[in-house]
Amino acid sequence: MDSSLETAFTTTRYCIAHEGDRCVIRIGEPTPARLAGWVRRYDGSGRAWLITACNPGAAILDTDRNRGRTEFLRHWVAKRATAWLSSVNEAADGRWPDEPGVLAAGIEEGRMRALARRLGQLAIVQVPAAAPVSLLWLHEAPA
């Protein structure tokens, strides 16, 4: 595992649009109470999944390609989730472009992992109502 890539993922600010405000989550920290309530309300397992379609394999794509991938992701999630919120992943050091995505509730973990692999993503973020936020690697990150 490339330690700089792991650091980039674990220090990212995962920002979620929730009830007209911006809710920030971080890997290893508890889910903020108001977002935890949303997760409990819309997901029987008590966890939701944050995913982006942008920049697969940690390779930067142009804006138009990322936009098209994000539209696909939102359409896919809208058909399957009990609820979803818009999100933006912001690199802590500002050296990586912001990545729009979604926080999806009501979709089984295996389906989210499969979607992320289909989109070429290296990881997804698990957002539980009653435990710290965690990063789930899908396969070995590039060295």
mmCIF file of N, CA and C in Angstrom:
data_model
loop_
_atom_site.group_PDB
_atom_site.id
_atom_site.type_symbol
_atom_site.label_atom_id
_atom_site.label_comp_id
_atom_site.label_asym_id
_atom_site.label_seq_id
_atom_site.Cartn_x
_atom_site.Cartn_y
_atom_site.Cartn_z
ATOM 1 N N MET A 1 0.854 -1.183 0.000
ATOM 2 C CA MET A 1 0.000 0.000 0.000
ATOM 3 C C MET A 1 0.890 1.232 0.000
ATOM 4 N N ASP A 2 0.668 2.125 -0.893
ATOM 5 C CA ASP A 2 1.390 3.394 -0.962
ATOM 6 C C ASP A 2 0.936 4.260 0.212
ATOM 7 N N SER A 3 1.861 4.572 1.113
ATOM 8 C CA SER A 3 1.478 5.311 2.326
ATOM 9 C C SER A 3 0.968 6.720 2.013
ATOM 10 N N SER A 4 1.474 7.352 0.957
ATOM 11 C CA SER A 4 0.983 8.697 0.622
ATOM 12 C C SER A 4 -0.462 8.632 0.109
ATOM 13 N N LEU A 5 -0.797 7.569 -0.597
ATOM 14 C CA LEU A 5 -2.170 7.400 -1.068
ATOM 15 C C LEU A 5 -3.095 7.126 0.121
ATOM 16 N N GLU A 6 -2.655 6.269 1.020
ATOM 17 C CA GLU A 6 -3.462 5.986 2.209
ATOM 18 C C GLU A 6 -3.668 7.264 3.029
ATOM 19 N N THR A 7 -2.621 8.053 3.185
ATOM 20 C CA THR A 7 -2.736 9.314 3.915
ATOM 21 C C THR A 7 -3.710 10.259 3.221
ATOM 22 N N ALA A 8 -3.645 10.308 1.913
ATOM 23 C CA ALA A 8 -4.568 11.186 1.171
ATOM 24 C C ALA A 8 -6.023 10.802 1.443
ATOM 25 N N PHE A 9 -6.325 9.511 1.408
ATOM 26 C CA PHE A 9 -7.694 9.055 1.657
ATOM 27 C C PHE A 9 -8.124 9.318 3.094
ATOM 28 N N THR A 10 -7.233 9.059 4.044
ATOM 29 C CA THR A 10 -7.625 9.145 5.453
ATOM 30 C C THR A 10 -7.646 10.572 5.985
ATOM 31 N N THR A 11 -7.026 11.518 5.281
ATOM 32 C CA THR A 11 -7.063 12.914 5.728
ATOM 33 C C THR A 11 -8.064 13.768 4.953
ATOM 34 N N THR A 12 -8.691 13.185 3.945
ATOM 35 C CA THR A 12 -9.685 13.914 3.154
ATOM 36 C C THR A 12 -10.858 14.344 4.025
ATOM 37 N N ARG A 13 -11.407 15.521 3.730
ATOM 38 C CA ARG A 13 -12.657 15.971 4.347
ATOM 39 C C ARG A 13 -13.790 15.503 3.434
ATOM 40 N N TYR A 14 -14.663 14.667 3.969
ATOM 41 C CA TYR A 14 -15.811 14.165 3.222
ATOM 42 C C TYR A 14 -17.002 15.035 3.627
ATOM 43 N N CYS A 15 -17.437 15.894 2.721
ATOM 44 C CA CYS A 15 -18.444 16.920 3.018
ATOM 45 C C CYS A 15 -19.782 16.514 2.403
ATOM 46 N N ILE A 16 -20.817 16.526 3.236
ATOM 47 C CA ILE A 16 -22.130 16.051 2.822
ATOM 48 C C ILE A 16 -23.143 17.168 2.977
ATOM 49 N N ALA A 17 -23.945 17.400 1.932
ATOM 50 C CA ALA A 17 -25.031 18.378 1.991
ATOM 51 C C ALA A 17 -26.191 17.746 2.749
ATOM 52 N N HIS A 18 -26.518 18.314 3.913
ATOM 53 C CA HIS A 18 -27.552 17.727 4.763
ATOM 54 C C HIS A 18 -28.385 18.825 5.410
ATOM 55 N N GLU A 19 -29.687 18.816 5.122
ATOM 56 C CA GLU A 19 -30.639 19.768 5.688
ATOM 57 C C GLU A 19 -30.181 21.216 5.533
ATOM 58 N N GLY A 20 -29.743 21.554 4.331
ATOM 59 C CA GLY A 20 -29.342 22.920 4.009
ATOM 60 C C GLY A 20 -28.007 23.341 4.596
ATOM 61 N N ASP A 21 -27.265 22.402 5.131
ATOM 62 C CA ASP A 21 -25.978 22.700 5.744
ATOM 63 C C ASP A 21 -24.932 21.729 5.204
ATOM 64 N N ARG A 22 -23.714 21.930 5.602
ATOM 65 C CA ARG A 22 -22.612 21.068 5.185
ATOM 66 C C ARG A 22 -22.118 20.306 6.411
ATOM 67 N N CYS A 23 -22.135 19.000 6.324
ATOM 68 C CA CYS A 23 -21.713 18.131 7.413
ATOM 69 C C CYS A 23 -20.400 17.472 6.984
ATOM 70 N N VAL A 24 -19.340 17.614 7.780
ATOM 71 C CA VAL A 24 -18.036 17.061 7.427
ATOM 72 C C VAL A 24 -17.778 15.809 8.254
ATOM 73 N N ILE A 25 -17.386 14.753 7.565
ATOM 74 C CA ILE A 25 -16.990 13.529 8.253
ATOM 75 C C ILE A 25 -15.530 13.248 7.929
ATOM 76 N N ARG A 26 -14.885 12.529 8.846
ATOM 77 C CA ARG A 26 -13.476 12.168 8.682
ATOM 78 C C ARG A 26 -13.285 10.712 9.087
ATOM 79 N N ILE A 27 -12.378 10.061 8.419
ATOM 80 C CA ILE A 27 -12.066 8.664 8.711
ATOM 81 C C ILE A 27 -11.590 8.558 10.167
ATOM 82 N N GLY A 28 -12.147 7.575 10.889
ATOM 83 C CA GLY A 28 -11.747 7.320 12.257
ATOM 84 C C GLY A 28 -12.495 8.114 13.303
ATOM 85 N N GLU A 29 -13.312 9.076 12.881
ATOM 86 C CA GLU A 29 -14.080 9.888 13.817
ATOM 87 C C GLU A 29 -15.540 9.434 13.820
ATOM 88 N N PRO A 30 -16.257 9.671 14.928
ATOM 89 C CA PRO A 30 -17.680 9.310 14.961
ATOM 90 C C PRO A 30 -18.479 10.093 13.918
ATOM 91 N N THR A 31 -19.524 9.476 13.429
ATOM 92 C CA THR A 31 -20.440 10.169 12.530
ATOM 93 C C THR A 31 -21.145 11.271 13.324
ATOM 94 N N PRO A 32 -21.164 12.516 12.816
ATOM 95 C CA PRO A 32 -21.865 13.581 13.533
ATOM 96 C C PRO A 32 -23.314 13.188 13.826
ATOM 97 N N ALA A 33 -23.818 13.596 14.978
ATOM 98 C CA ALA A 33 -25.139 13.164 15.471
ATOM 99 C C ALA A 33 -26.255 13.389 14.460
ATOM 100 N N ARG A 34 -26.305 14.571 13.855
ATOM 101 C CA ARG A 34 -27.428 14.829 12.938
ATOM 102 C C ARG A 34 -27.362 13.943 11.696
ATOM 103 N N LEU A 35 -26.161 13.611 11.246
ATOM 104 C CA LEU A 35 -26.022 12.706 10.105
ATOM 105 C C LEU A 35 -26.291 11.262 10.540
ATOM 106 N N ALA A 36 -25.891 10.904 11.738
ATOM 107 C CA ALA A 36 -26.172 9.570 12.276
ATOM 108 C C ALA A 36 -27.684 9.334 12.332
ATOM 109 N N GLY A 37 -28.443 10.360 12.691
ATOM 110 C CA GLY A 37 -29.905 10.246 12.698
ATOM 111 C C GLY A 37 -30.453 9.976 11.315
ATOM 112 N N TRP A 38 -29.899 10.629 10.304
ATOM 113 C CA TRP A 38 -30.315 10.399 8.908
ATOM 114 C C TRP A 38 -30.011 8.952 8.517
ATOM 115 N N VAL A 39 -28.824 8.464 8.877
ATOM 116 C CA VAL A 39 -28.443 7.086 8.548
ATOM 117 C C VAL A 39 -29.425 6.106 9.183
ATOM 118 N N ARG A 40 -29.721 6.279 10.467
ATOM 119 C CA ARG A 40 -30.671 5.386 11.154
ATOM 120 C C ARG A 40 -32.058 5.429 10.506
ATOM 121 N N ARG A 41 -32.473 6.618 10.092
ATOM 122 C CA ARG A 41 -33.800 6.795 9.504
ATOM 123 C C ARG A 41 -33.924 6.053 8.175
ATOM 124 N N TYR A 42 -32.873 6.046 7.359
ATOM 125 C CA TYR A 42 -32.985 5.521 5.998
ATOM 126 C C TYR A 42 -32.283 4.194 5.738
ATOM 127 N N ASP A 43 -31.567 3.670 6.728
ATOM 128 C CA ASP A 43 -30.875 2.412 6.489
ATOM 129 C C ASP A 43 -31.048 1.488 7.685
ATOM 130 N N GLY A 44 -31.715 0.366 7.473
ATOM 131 C CA GLY A 44 -31.989 -0.581 8.538
ATOM 132 C C GLY A 44 -30.738 -1.177 9.173
ATOM 133 N N SER A 45 -29.633 -1.216 8.429
ATOM 134 C CA SER A 45 -28.390 -1.762 8.979
ATOM 135 C C SER A 45 -27.639 -0.729 9.804
ATOM 136 N N GLY A 46 -28.098 0.518 9.744
ATOM 137 C CA GLY A 46 -27.443 1.575 10.509
ATOM 138 C C GLY A 46 -26.150 2.077 9.915
ATOM 139 N N ARG A 47 -26.000 1.913 8.599
ATOM 140 C CA ARG A 47 -24.806 2.445 7.948
ATOM 141 C C ARG A 47 -25.135 2.867 6.526
ATOM 142 N N ALA A 48 -24.410 3.862 6.078
ATOM 143 C CA ALA A 48 -24.548 4.365 4.712
ATOM 144 C C ALA A 48 -23.162 4.340 4.077
ATOM 145 N N TRP A 49 -23.133 4.604 2.784
ATOM 146 C CA TRP A 49 -21.899 4.474 2.009
ATOM 147 C C TRP A 49 -21.628 5.743 1.232
ATOM 148 N N LEU A 50 -20.423 6.264 1.357
ATOM 149 C CA LEU A 50 -20.011 7.438 0.597
ATOM 150 C C LEU A 50 -19.127 6.962 -0.548
ATOM 151 N N ILE A 51 -19.453 7.415 -1.743
ATOM 152 C CA ILE A 51 -18.736 6.967 -2.938
ATOM 153 C C ILE A 51 -18.672 8.115 -3.940
ATOM 154 N N THR A 52 -17.590 8.146 -4.697
ATOM 155 C CA THR A 52 -17.442 9.051 -5.828
ATOM 156 C C THR A 52 -17.203 8.213 -7.080
ATOM 157 N N ALA A 53 -17.464 8.800 -8.221
ATOM 158 C CA ALA A 53 -17.153 8.137 -9.489
ATOM 159 C C ALA A 53 -15.941 8.793 -10.152
ATOM 160 N N CYS A 54 -15.446 9.860 -9.550
ATOM 161 C CA CYS A 54 -14.379 10.667 -10.163
ATOM 162 C C CYS A 54 -13.001 10.022 -10.016
ATOM 163 N N ASN A 55 -12.168 10.323 -10.968
ATOM 164 C CA ASN A 55 -10.740 10.001 -10.917
ATOM 165 C C ASN A 55 -10.456 8.554 -10.512
ATOM 166 N N PRO A 56 -10.925 7.596 -11.328
ATOM 167 C CA PRO A 56 -10.753 6.178 -10.983
ATOM 168 C C PRO A 56 -9.282 5.791 -10.861
ATOM 169 N N GLY A 57 -9.016 4.900 -9.913
ATOM 170 C CA GLY A 57 -7.649 4.424 -9.719
ATOM 171 C C GLY A 57 -6.681 5.507 -9.299
ATOM 172 N N ALA A 58 -7.205 6.594 -8.734
ATOM 173 C CA ALA A 58 -6.379 7.730 -8.297
ATOM 174 C C ALA A 58 -5.661 8.392 -9.473
ATOM 175 N N ALA A 59 -6.310 8.364 -10.639
ATOM 176 C CA ALA A 59 -5.784 9.032 -11.828
ATOM 177 C C ALA A 59 -6.749 10.165 -12.203
ATOM 178 N N ILE A 60 -6.257 11.375 -12.270
ATOM 179 C CA ILE A 60 -7.117 12.535 -12.526
ATOM 180 C C ILE A 60 -7.651 12.517 -13.956
ATOM 181 N N LEU A 61 -8.972 12.619 -14.070
ATOM 182 C CA LEU A 61 -9.650 12.733 -15.363
ATOM 183 C C LEU A 61 -10.048 14.188 -15.589
ATOM 184 N N ASP A 62 -10.366 14.517 -16.842
ATOM 185 C CA ASP A 62 -10.818 15.879 -17.120
ATOM 186 C C ASP A 62 -12.224 16.098 -16.565
ATOM 187 N N THR A 63 -12.587 17.359 -16.428
ATOM 188 C CA THR A 63 -13.854 17.745 -15.798
ATOM 189 C C THR A 63 -15.060 17.125 -16.487
ATOM 190 N N ASP A 64 -15.097 17.122 -17.808
ATOM 191 C CA ASP A 64 -16.254 16.570 -18.521
ATOM 192 C C ASP A 64 -16.421 15.070 -18.267
ATOM 193 N N ARG A 65 -15.325 14.328 -18.263
ATOM 194 C CA ARG A 65 -15.430 12.887 -17.999
ATOM 195 C C ARG A 65 -15.888 12.629 -16.563
ATOM 196 N N ASN A 66 -15.355 13.378 -15.623
ATOM 197 C CA ASN A 66 -15.794 13.219 -14.232
ATOM 198 C C ASN A 66 -17.261 13.606 -14.076
ATOM 199 N N ARG A 67 -17.694 14.627 -14.755
ATOM 200 C CA ARG A 67 -19.097 15.052 -14.684
ATOM 201 C C ARG A 67 -20.017 13.940 -15.188
ATOM 202 N N GLY A 68 -19.675 13.329 -16.305
ATOM 203 C CA GLY A 68 -20.476 12.234 -16.846
ATOM 204 C C GLY A 68 -20.509 11.038 -15.911
ATOM 205 N N ARG A 69 -19.388 10.730 -15.301
ATOM 206 C CA ARG A 69 -19.321 9.623 -14.353
ATOM 207 C C ARG A 69 -20.180 9.922 -13.121
ATOM 208 N N THR A 70 -20.158 11.168 -12.666
ATOM 209 C CA THR A 70 -20.962 11.561 -11.506
ATOM 210 C C THR A 70 -22.451 11.477 -11.829
ATOM 211 N N GLU A 71 -22.845 11.879 -13.023
ATOM 212 C CA GLU A 71 -24.250 11.761 -13.432
ATOM 213 C C GLU A 71 -24.683 10.298 -13.429
ATOM 214 N N PHE A 72 -23.830 9.411 -13.941
ATOM 215 C CA PHE A 72 -24.136 7.975 -13.915
ATOM 216 C C PHE A 72 -24.319 7.502 -12.470
ATOM 217 N N LEU A 73 -23.393 7.861 -11.592
ATOM 218 C CA LEU A 73 -23.463 7.454 -10.189
ATOM 219 C C LEU A 73 -24.763 7.921 -9.546
ATOM 220 N N ARG A 74 -25.110 9.181 -9.722
ATOM 221 C CA ARG A 74 -26.336 9.707 -9.114
ATOM 222 C C ARG A 74 -27.576 9.006 -9.653
ATOM 223 N N HIS A 75 -27.606 8.730 -10.927
ATOM 224 C CA HIS A 75 -28.736 8.020 -11.526
ATOM 225 C C HIS A 75 -28.827 6.601 -10.952
ATOM 226 N N TRP A 76 -27.690 5.906 -10.866
ATOM 227 C CA TRP A 76 -27.659 4.541 -10.341
ATOM 228 C C TRP A 76 -28.167 4.522 -8.907
ATOM 229 N N VAL A 77 -27.665 5.422 -8.075
ATOM 230 C CA VAL A 77 -28.048 5.467 -6.663
ATOM 231 C C VAL A 77 -29.515 5.880 -6.508
ATOM 232 N N ALA A 78 -29.973 6.826 -7.288
ATOM 233 C CA ALA A 78 -31.362 7.296 -7.182
ATOM 234 C C ALA A 78 -32.355 6.162 -7.428
ATOM 235 N N LYS A 79 -31.991 5.198 -8.258
ATOM 236 C CA LYS A 79 -32.878 4.065 -8.559
ATOM 237 C C LYS A 79 -32.848 2.982 -7.479
ATOM 238 N N ARG A 80 -31.816 2.979 -6.628
ATOM 239 C CA ARG A 80 -31.632 1.855 -5.714
ATOM 240 C C ARG A 80 -31.641 2.217 -4.225
ATOM 241 N N ALA A 81 -31.262 3.418 -3.890
ATOM 242 C CA ALA A 81 -31.144 3.805 -2.475
ATOM 243 C C ALA A 81 -32.496 4.197 -1.888
ATOM 244 N N THR A 82 -32.643 4.005 -0.580
ATOM 245 C CA THR A 82 -33.845 4.516 0.094
ATOM 246 C C THR A 82 -33.748 6.029 0.216
ATOM 247 N N ALA A 83 -32.517 6.545 0.287
ATOM 248 C CA ALA A 83 -32.261 7.987 0.312
ATOM 249 C C ALA A 83 -30.793 8.212 -0.006
ATOM 250 N N TRP A 84 -30.483 9.401 -0.506
ATOM 251 C CA TRP A 84 -29.084 9.738 -0.762
ATOM 252 C C TRP A 84 -28.893 11.239 -0.651
ATOM 253 N N LEU A 85 -27.666 11.620 -0.362
ATOM 254 C CA LEU A 85 -27.289 13.026 -0.230
ATOM 255 C C LEU A 85 -26.078 13.292 -1.108
ATOM 256 N N SER A 86 -25.967 14.510 -1.601
ATOM 257 C CA SER A 86 -24.787 14.899 -2.377
ATOM 258 C C SER A 86 -23.594 15.072 -1.448
ATOM 259 N N SER A 87 -22.423 14.763 -1.965
ATOM 260 C CA SER A 87 -21.195 14.919 -1.183
ATOM 261 C C SER A 87 -20.087 15.473 -2.063
ATOM 262 N N VAL A 88 -19.048 15.964 -1.409
ATOM 263 C CA VAL A 88 -17.831 16.413 -2.091
ATOM 264 C C VAL A 88 -16.650 15.989 -1.227
ATOM 265 N N ASN A 89 -15.691 15.318 -1.844
ATOM 266 C CA ASN A 89 -14.462 14.929 -1.151
ATOM 267 C C ASN A 89 -13.436 16.031 -1.389
ATOM 268 N N GLU A 90 -12.903 16.585 -0.305
ATOM 269 C CA GLU A 90 -11.933 17.684 -0.396
ATOM 270 C C GLU A 90 -10.606 17.239 0.194
ATOM 271 N N ALA A 91 -9.555 17.283 -0.615
ATOM 272 C CA ALA A 91 -8.225 16.901 -0.142
ATOM 273 C C ALA A 91 -7.753 17.872 0.928
ATOM 274 N N ALA A 92 -7.211 17.331 2.006
ATOM 275 C CA ALA A 92 -6.749 18.168 3.119
ATOM 276 C C ALA A 92 -5.641 19.128 2.693
ATOM 277 N N ASP A 93 -4.777 18.690 1.777
ATOM 278 C CA ASP A 93 -3.666 19.544 1.362
ATOM 279 C C ASP A 93 -4.003 20.416 0.153
ATOM 280 N N GLY A 94 -5.208 20.245 -0.419
ATOM 281 C CA GLY A 94 -5.634 21.067 -1.554
ATOM 282 C C GLY A 94 -4.952 20.739 -2.864
ATOM 283 N N ARG A 95 -4.153 19.680 -2.913
ATOM 284 C CA ARG A 95 -3.430 19.345 -4.150
ATOM 285 C C ARG A 95 -4.176 18.384 -5.055
ATOM 286 N N TRP A 96 -5.368 17.988 -4.674
ATOM 287 C CA TRP A 96 -6.183 17.056 -5.467
ATOM 288 C C TRP A 96 -7.504 17.747 -5.735
ATOM 289 N N PRO A 97 -8.073 17.602 -6.934
ATOM 290 C CA PRO A 97 -9.348 18.277 -7.211
ATOM 291 C C PRO A 97 -10.493 17.726 -6.346
ATOM 292 N N ASP A 98 -11.436 18.611 -6.015
ATOM 293 C CA ASP A 98 -12.636 18.167 -5.305
ATOM 294 C C ASP A 98 -13.351 17.110 -6.130
ATOM 295 N N GLU A 99 -13.913 16.115 -5.444
ATOM 296 C CA GLU A 99 -14.610 15.031 -6.113
ATOM 297 C C GLU A 99 -16.051 14.942 -5.627
ATOM 298 N N PRO A 100 -17.010 15.307 -6.470
ATOM 299 C CA PRO A 100 -18.408 15.128 -6.080
ATOM 300 C C PRO A 100 -18.753 13.652 -6.001
ATOM 301 N N GLY A 101 -19.713 13.344 -5.149
ATOM 302 C CA GLY A 101 -20.164 11.976 -4.994
ATOM 303 C C GLY A 101 -21.497 11.943 -4.290
ATOM 304 N N VAL A 102 -21.775 10.829 -3.614
ATOM 305 C CA VAL A 102 -23.036 10.671 -2.889
ATOM 306 C C VAL A 102 -22.804 9.905 -1.596
ATOM 307 N N LEU A 103 -23.698 10.143 -0.643
ATOM 308 C CA LEU A 103 -23.837 9.302 0.536
ATOM 309 C C LEU A 103 -25.147 8.569 0.339
ATOM 310 N N ALA A 104 -25.086 7.249 0.232
ATOM 311 C CA ALA A 104 -26.263 6.444 -0.092
ATOM 312 C C ALA A 104 -26.654 5.555 1.082
ATOM 313 N N ALA A 105 -27.952 5.516 1.360
ATOM 314 C CA ALA A 105 -28.498 4.650 2.414
ATOM 315 C C ALA A 105 -29.421 3.618 1.775
ATOM 316 N N GLY A 106 -29.497 2.451 2.411
ATOM 317 C CA GLY A 106 -30.429 1.427 1.948
ATOM 318 C C GLY A 106 -29.909 0.556 0.826
ATOM 319 N N ILE A 107 -28.605 0.570 0.602
ATOM 320 C CA ILE A 107 -27.999 -0.301 -0.408
ATOM 321 C C ILE A 107 -27.023 -1.222 0.318
ATOM 322 N N GLU A 108 -27.106 -2.505 0.038
ATOM 323 C CA GLU A 108 -26.274 -3.512 0.679
ATOM 324 C C GLU A 108 -24.793 -3.285 0.352
ATOM 325 N N GLU A 109 -23.935 -3.590 1.312
ATOM 326 C CA GLU A 109 -22.496 -3.365 1.164
ATOM 327 C C GLU A 109 -21.938 -4.008 -0.102
ATOM 328 N N GLY A 110 -22.313 -5.249 -0.387
ATOM 329 C CA GLY A 110 -21.791 -5.932 -1.568
ATOM 330 C C GLY A 110 -22.113 -5.200 -2.861
ATOM 331 N N ARG A 111 -23.310 -4.645 -2.936
ATOM 332 C CA ARG A 111 -23.689 -3.875 -4.146
ATOM 333 C C ARG A 111 -22.870 -2.599 -4.262
ATOM 334 N N MET A 112 -22.597 -1.955 -3.115
ATOM 335 C CA MET A 112 -21.791 -0.734 -3.160
ATOM 336 C C MET A 112 -20.349 -1.048 -3.537
ATOM 337 N N ARG A 113 -19.826 -2.133 -3.005
ATOM 338 C CA ARG A 113 -18.468 -2.537 -3.383
ATOM 339 C C ARG A 113 -18.395 -2.849 -4.880
ATOM 340 N N ALA A 114 -19.402 -3.564 -5.389
ATOM 341 C CA ALA A 114 -19.424 -3.903 -6.815
ATOM 342 C C ALA A 114 -19.506 -2.648 -7.677
ATOM 343 N N LEU A 115 -20.341 -1.700 -7.269
ATOM 344 C CA LEU A 115 -20.437 -0.442 -8.016
ATOM 345 C C LEU A 115 -19.097 0.287 -8.012
ATOM 346 N N ALA A 116 -18.479 0.377 -6.843
ATOM 347 C CA ALA A 116 -17.196 1.072 -6.745
ATOM 348 C C ALA A 116 -16.136 0.414 -7.627
ATOM 349 N N ARG A 117 -16.117 -0.910 -7.642
ATOM 350 C CA ARG A 117 -15.163 -1.607 -8.517
ATOM 351 C C ARG A 117 -15.469 -1.317 -9.981
ATOM 352 N N ARG A 118 -16.733 -1.327 -10.330
ATOM 353 C CA ARG A 118 -17.145 -1.012 -11.712
ATOM 354 C C ARG A 118 -16.673 0.385 -12.110
ATOM 355 N N LEU A 119 -16.695 1.303 -11.148
ATOM 356 C CA LEU A 119 -16.276 2.685 -11.399
ATOM 357 C C LEU A 119 -14.761 2.881 -11.280
ATOM 358 N N GLY A 120 -14.044 1.808 -10.955
ATOM 359 C CA GLY A 120 -12.593 1.892 -10.853
ATOM 360 C C GLY A 120 -12.090 2.547 -9.577
ATOM 361 N N GLN A 121 -12.935 2.587 -8.560
ATOM 362 C CA GLN A 121 -12.532 3.233 -7.311
ATOM 363 C C GLN A 121 -11.669 2.298 -6.462
ATOM 364 N N LEU A 122 -10.804 2.883 -5.658
ATOM 365 C CA LEU A 122 -9.919 2.107 -4.794
ATOM 366 C C LEU A 122 -10.553 1.783 -3.454
ATOM 367 N N ALA A 123 -11.530 2.613 -3.028
ATOM 368 C CA ALA A 123 -12.123 2.437 -1.702
ATOM 369 C C ALA A 123 -13.490 3.102 -1.661
ATOM 370 N N ILE A 124 -14.266 2.736 -0.637
ATOM 371 C CA ILE A 124 -15.509 3.430 -0.302
ATOM 372 C C ILE A 124 -15.447 3.779 1.182
ATOM 373 N N VAL A 125 -16.279 4.711 1.580
ATOM 374 C CA VAL A 125 -16.315 5.145 2.972
ATOM 375 C C VAL A 125 -17.600 4.616 3.610
ATOM 376 N N GLN A 126 -17.427 3.899 4.722
ATOM 377 C CA GLN A 126 -18.565 3.405 5.487
ATOM 378 C C GLN A 126 -18.908 4.459 6.543
ATOM 379 N N VAL A 127 -20.182 4.858 6.559
ATOM 380 C CA VAL A 127 -20.644 5.894 7.485
ATOM 381 C C VAL A 127 -21.705 5.264 8.391
ATOM 382 N N PRO A 128 -21.277 4.722 9.536
ATOM 383 C CA PRO A 128 -22.216 4.075 10.446
ATOM 384 C C PRO A 128 -22.855 5.078 11.402
ATOM 385 N N ALA A 129 -24.047 4.753 11.845
ATOM 386 C CA ALA A 129 -24.740 5.631 12.787
ATOM 387 C C ALA A 129 -24.106 5.575 14.171
ATOM 388 N N ALA A 130 -23.509 4.436 14.535
ATOM 389 C CA ALA A 130 -23.068 4.256 15.919
ATOM 390 C C ALA A 130 -21.619 3.796 16.057
ATOM 391 N N ALA A 131 -20.783 4.129 15.101
ATOM 392 C CA ALA A 131 -19.372 3.744 15.158
ATOM 393 C C ALA A 131 -18.566 4.757 14.352
ATOM 394 N N PRO A 132 -17.249 4.729 14.473
ATOM 395 C CA PRO A 132 -16.439 5.662 13.686
ATOM 396 C C PRO A 132 -16.553 5.400 12.179
ATOM 397 N N VAL A 133 -16.413 6.452 11.411
ATOM 398 C CA VAL A 133 -16.382 6.386 9.946
ATOM 399 C C VAL A 133 -15.138 5.601 9.549
ATOM 400 N N SER A 134 -15.267 4.725 8.545
ATOM 401 C CA SER A 134 -14.118 3.912 8.151
ATOM 402 C C SER A 134 -13.948 3.856 6.639
ATOM 403 N N LEU A 135 -12.728 3.638 6.230
ATOM 404 C CA LEU A 135 -12.369 3.504 4.826
ATOM 405 C C LEU A 135 -12.242 2.017 4.518
ATOM 406 N N LEU A 136 -12.939 1.563 3.483
ATOM 407 C CA LEU A 136 -12.876 0.159 3.083
ATOM 408 C C LEU A 136 -12.181 0.058 1.730
ATOM 409 N N TRP A 137 -10.947 -0.445 1.749
ATOM 410 C CA TRP A 137 -10.210 -0.639 0.505
ATOM 411 C C TRP A 137 -10.852 -1.770 -0.280
ATOM 412 N N LEU A 138 -10.916 -1.605 -1.587
ATOM 413 C CA LEU A 138 -11.543 -2.612 -2.443
ATOM 414 C C LEU A 138 -10.519 -3.597 -3.006
ATOM 415 N N HIS A 139 -9.307 -3.169 -3.119
ATOM 416 C CA HIS A 139 -8.207 -3.997 -3.600
ATOM 417 C C HIS A 139 -6.925 -3.262 -3.278
ATOM 418 N N GLU A 140 -5.836 -3.848 -3.561
ATOM 419 C CA GLU A 140 -4.555 -3.224 -3.257
ATOM 420 C C GLU A 140 -4.420 -1.906 -4.013
ATOM 421 N N ALA A 141 -4.081 -0.846 -3.289
ATOM 422 C CA ALA A 141 -3.851 0.463 -3.909
ATOM 423 C C ALA A 141 -2.534 0.421 -4.688
ATOM 424 N N PRO A 142 -2.424 1.232 -5.735
ATOM 425 C CA PRO A 142 -1.191 1.232 -6.524
ATOM 426 C C PRO A 142 -0.005 1.706 -5.695
ATOM 427 N N ALA A 143 1.154 1.140 -5.975
ATOM 428 C CA ALA A 143 2.392 1.526 -5.256
ATOM 429 C C ALA A 143 3.011 2.750 -5.878
#
